[in-house]
Amino acid sequence: MNYLVAVLPDRIQAEAAYLALEEEGINSTILGKGYKTADEFGLIDPKDQAKKQAQLMATWLIPFGFFAGFTFSLITGLDTFAWAGEVGNHIVGGLLGAASGAMGGVVVGGGVGLLVGGGDALPYRNRLDAGKYLVAVQGSETLTRQATRILRQFDPENIQGYADTSNV
């Protein structure tokens, strides 16, 4: 499946482009104020993706960090926290390891999620927030090429095609 997304400056141009596509038998969707929202269309919110990724990373890294910190303290026999006693020392080492795991989950999961989780969704969301309109076409490569020729007549700010390779 291929996708084509064109950014148009106002509602009038978006509707005109939609009607031109419809005349050629091409189904499209308008995103913007009064039409579908980014969430309804399925544009992924990078912040939500980053949060999910950070939680997933923390789920694995916190217990691993506790185990690693506890084991390190046990193996080395360091008496870093004399006030805690021998067993308490190992538990504090485990808690410090768990805290490091949590920090790693947030940094790695959240940072990577913000950079790659949303792809082009964030710029499109920003354009929608700025009052622009998107016209999206979904279909075969031939259909999206035909839609590209039609949409270029409306001088879009941006026009971008995508190929869904997740089923390959």
C-alpha angles and dihedrals in degrees: 000000000000129000132203123194124188124187114217125186100229146014094256093058092043091053092045091051091047091052092047090052091046091053088058091049095254117139114219140167129227118216121194143073109342093013135067117326124228090255093050090050092047104251104158117238105230092209091058091047091049091050092050091047092049091050091049092050092046091051089064102029100051096059091039090050092050092050092046093048093046092047093047091051091047095048098044096042090216115170095209096146104039092173090064098056126225099302093036089052091058092045091051088049089052092049091050089050090050090050089051089050091052091049091049091050092053096044098042099032097041097038095049091042092055093048101044107008098084103032107187093345094096096056089047091049090049091052091050089050088052090058098260124135130229126211112201127192124191124193147078124338091256091052094049091048090053090047090050091057091050095045093049088067088068094055097234120203088233136000121190133176126207133192116211104225097169092102095050 
